[in-house]
mmCIF file of C-alpha atoms in Angstrom:
data_model
loop_
_atom_site.group_PDB
_atom_site.id
_atom_site.type_symbol
_atom_site.label_atom_id
_atom_site.label_comp_id
_atom_site.label_asym_id
_atom_site.label_seq_id
_atom_site.Cartn_x
_atom_site.Cartn_y
_atom_site.Cartn_z
ATOM 1 C CA MET A 1 -59.325 -123.375 117.911
ATOM 2 C CA VAL A 2 -60.451 -120.935 115.253
ATOM 3 C CA VAL A 3 -57.846 -119.244 113.066
ATOM 4 C CA ALA A 4 -59.005 -116.181 111.138
ATOM 5 C CA PRO A 5 -57.568 -113.124 109.429
ATOM 6 C CA ARG A 6 -57.596 -110.017 111.637
ATOM 7 C CA TYR A 7 -59.810 -107.765 109.543
ATOM 8 C CA SER A 8 -60.405 -105.248 112.344
ATOM 9 C CA ASN A 9 -59.341 -104.270 115.869
ATOM 10 C CA TYR A 10 -61.137 -106.878 117.956
ATOM 11 C CA ALA A 11 -61.377 -105.678 121.554
ATOM 12 C CA GLU A 12 -60.689 -109.101 123.091
ATOM 13 C CA ALA A 13 -57.648 -109.948 120.949
ATOM 14 C CA GLN A 14 -54.217 -109.477 122.540
ATOM 15 C CA GLU A 15 -50.944 -109.483 120.629
ATOM 16 C CA THR A 16 -48.979 -112.682 121.301
ATOM 17 C CA GLY A 17 -45.570 -111.266 120.413
ATOM 18 C CA VAL A 18 -45.195 -113.887 117.682
ATOM 19 C CA ARG A 19 -44.175 -112.554 114.275
ATOM 20 C CA LYS A 20 -43.544 -114.712 111.225
ATOM 21 C CA ARG A 21 -42.671 -114.172 107.577
ATOM 22 C CA TYR A 22 -44.335 -116.111 104.785
ATOM 23 C CA LYS A 23 -43.587 -115.945 101.083
ATOM 24 C CA VAL A 24 -46.454 -114.898 98.787
ATOM 25 C CA ASP A 25 -45.843 -114.196 95.116
ATOM 26 C CA GLY A 26 -42.091 -114.072 95.749
ATOM 27 C CA GLN A 27 -42.385 -111.471 98.519
ATOM 28 C CA ASP A 28 -41.814 -111.971 102.247
ATOM 29 C CA MET A 29 -44.945 -110.915 104.109
ATOM 30 C CA GLU A 30 -44.711 -110.319 107.862
ATOM 31 C CA VAL A 31 -47.646 -111.346 110.014
ATOM 32 C CA THR A 32 -48.359 -110.814 113.696
ATOM 33 C CA PHE A 33 -50.562 -113.132 115.721
ATOM 34 C CA PHE A 34 -53.259 -112.103 118.202
ATOM 35 C CA GLN A 35 -55.207 -114.393 120.508
ATOM 36 C CA ALA A 36 -58.516 -114.204 122.344
ATOM 37 C CA TYR A 37 -60.797 -116.501 124.322
ATOM 38 C CA ILE A 38 -64.388 -115.709 123.430
ATOM 39 C CA ASP A 39 -67.240 -117.733 124.944
ATOM 40 C CA GLY A 40 -64.795 -120.536 125.801
ATOM 41 C CA MET A 41 -63.399 -120.742 122.261
ATOM 42 C CA ASP A 42 -59.726 -120.079 121.471
ATOM 43 C CA PHE A 43 -59.300 -117.631 118.564
ATOM 44 C CA VAL A 44 -56.029 -116.842 116.809
ATOM 45 C CA PHE A 45 -56.070 -113.839 114.496
ATOM 46 C CA MET A 46 -53.441 -113.435 111.805
ATOM 47 C CA ASP A 47 -52.629 -109.751 111.307
ATOM 48 C CA SER A 48 -51.162 -108.281 108.118
ATOM 49 C CA PRO A 49 -51.707 -105.081 106.148
ATOM 50 C CA MET A 50 -53.155 -107.336 103.442
ATOM 51 C CA PHE A 51 -56.087 -108.096 105.779
ATOM 52 C CA ARG A 52 -56.369 -104.846 107.728
ATOM 53 C CA ASN A 53 -56.811 -102.576 104.724
ATOM 54 C CA ILE A 54 -60.091 -104.248 103.774
ATOM 55 C CA GLU A 55 -62.010 -104.485 107.062
ATOM 56 C CA LYS A 56 -65.261 -103.196 105.545
ATOM 57 C CA ASN A 57 -65.082 -105.375 102.418
ATOM 58 C CA ILE A 58 -63.278 -108.695 102.895
ATOM 59 C CA TYR A 59 -63.900 -109.594 99.244
ATOM 60 C CA GLY A 60 -62.526 -106.262 98.041
ATOM 61 C CA GLY A 61 -59.810 -105.897 95.454
ATOM 62 C CA GLY A 62 -59.183 -107.814 92.298
ATOM 63 C CA ARG A 63 -59.064 -111.572 91.879
ATOM 64 C CA GLU A 64 -55.282 -111.576 92.371
ATOM 65 C CA ASP A 65 -55.532 -109.525 95.604
ATOM 66 C CA ILE A 66 -58.065 -111.987 97.004
ATOM 67 C CA LEU A 67 -55.864 -114.913 95.967
ATOM 68 C CA LYS A 68 -52.784 -113.421 97.664
ATOM 69 C CA ARG A 69 -54.712 -112.910 100.927
ATOM 70 C CA MET A 70 -55.938 -116.504 100.760
ATOM 71 C CA VAL A 71 -52.409 -117.799 100.102
ATOM 72 C CA LEU A 72 -50.985 -115.798 103.031
ATOM 73 C CA PHE A 73 -53.693 -117.092 105.350
ATOM 74 C CA CYS A 74 -53.191 -120.700 104.220
ATOM 75 C CA LYS A 75 -49.416 -120.554 104.787
ATOM 76 C CA TYR A 76 -49.991 -120.542 108.561
ATOM 77 C CA THR A 77 -52.996 -122.776 109.014
ATOM 78 C CA ARG A 78 -52.551 -126.520 109.102
ATOM 79 C CA CYS A 79 -55.887 -127.273 107.499
ATOM 80 C CA VAL A 80 -58.322 -124.948 105.817
ATOM 81 C CA LEU A 81 -61.432 -126.116 104.046
ATOM 82 C CA VAL A 82 -64.217 -123.617 103.901
ATOM 83 C CA ILE A 83 -66.664 -123.924 101.052
ATOM 84 C CA HIS A 84 -68.902 -120.905 100.767
ATOM 85 C CA ASN A 85 -69.463 -118.131 98.275
ATOM 86 C CA ILE A 86 -67.873 -120.144 95.479
ATOM 87 C CA ALA A 87 -67.260 -116.993 93.410
ATOM 88 C CA HIS A 88 -64.439 -116.162 95.851
ATOM 89 C CA GLN A 89 -62.827 -119.587 96.191
ATOM 90 C CA GLY A 90 -59.592 -118.940 94.311
ATOM 91 C CA ARG A 91 -60.485 -119.846 90.739
ATOM 92 C CA GLY A 92 -58.382 -118.332 87.972
ATOM 93 C CA PRO A 93 -55.975 -119.049 85.130
ATOM 94 C CA VAL A 94 -53.425 -121.841 85.639
ATOM 95 C CA SER A 95 -50.726 -119.157 85.456
ATOM 96 C CA ASP A 96 -51.853 -117.992 88.945
ATOM 97 C CA PHE A 97 -49.997 -120.978 90.393
ATOM 98 C CA HIS A 98 -46.874 -118.835 90.886
ATOM 99 C CA TYR A 99 -48.630 -116.924 93.702
ATOM 100 C CA VAL A 100 -48.541 -119.944 96.026
ATOM 101 C CA ASP A 101 -44.717 -120.157 95.858
ATOM 102 C CA LEU A 102 -44.658 -123.934 95.725
ATOM 103 C CA PRO A 103 -42.431 -126.134 93.548
ATOM 104 C CA GLN A 104 -43.759 -126.682 90.021
ATOM 105 C CA ASN A 105 -44.391 -130.394 90.686
ATOM 106 C CA TYR A 106 -47.408 -129.364 92.843
ATOM 107 C CA ILE A 107 -49.239 -127.598 90.008
ATOM 108 C CA ASP A 108 -51.450 -130.588 89.161
ATOM 109 C CA HIS A 109 -52.948 -130.468 92.661
ATOM 110 C CA PHE A 110 -54.341 -127.016 91.851
ATOM 111 C CA LYS A 111 -55.676 -127.773 88.370
ATOM 112 C CA LEU A 112 -59.363 -128.352 87.856
ATOM 113 C CA HIS A 113 -61.137 -129.004 84.585
ATOM 114 C CA ASP A 114 -64.334 -127.045 84.069
ATOM 115 C CA PRO A 115 -66.462 -128.427 81.214
ATOM 116 C CA GLY A 116 -67.546 -124.884 80.409
ATOM 117 C CA GLY A 117 -64.173 -123.181 80.689
ATOM 118 C CA GLY A 118 -61.400 -125.755 80.411
ATOM 119 C CA GLU A 119 -58.506 -126.172 82.778
ATOM 120 C CA HIS A 120 -57.975 -123.556 85.477
ATOM 121 C CA PHE A 121 -56.221 -122.951 88.802
ATOM 122 C CA ASN A 122 -58.371 -123.579 91.857
ATOM 123 C CA ILE A 123 -57.285 -123.621 95.499
ATOM 124 C CA ARG A 124 -60.350 -125.712 96.410
ATOM 125 C CA ALA A 125 -59.140 -128.387 93.980
ATOM 126 C CA ALA A 126 -55.957 -128.761 96.033
ATOM 127 C CA ASP A 127 -58.037 -128.955 99.228
ATOM 128 C CA LEU A 128 -60.126 -131.768 97.873
ATOM 129 C CA LYS A 129 -57.361 -133.884 96.302
#
């Protein structure tokens, strides 16, 4: 199964009728799920205005906008580890931790020390720990 944000209207994808709310940066965000079978592969697309408003530029918006989309996507998926285009992998100041809406005792999972820039928040750090 492949789980992906629904960045556009994919012809094969059908709405499942499932709607969920996930907390991102203290706000409840509603998502709708779509499903498609393409070349024998099961796809689930997570639909939200946060994803749909950027269909032509998935890396669009500021660092915080990108982080919020990543957090919303990760709230549903059981396991996400995609390492590509490292400039967009969720690196920022430690103060960004509040966007993930997790208890404070999880903050160390998201901290990564960069010899050139000191300690920072990094979603990939949590993936790898």
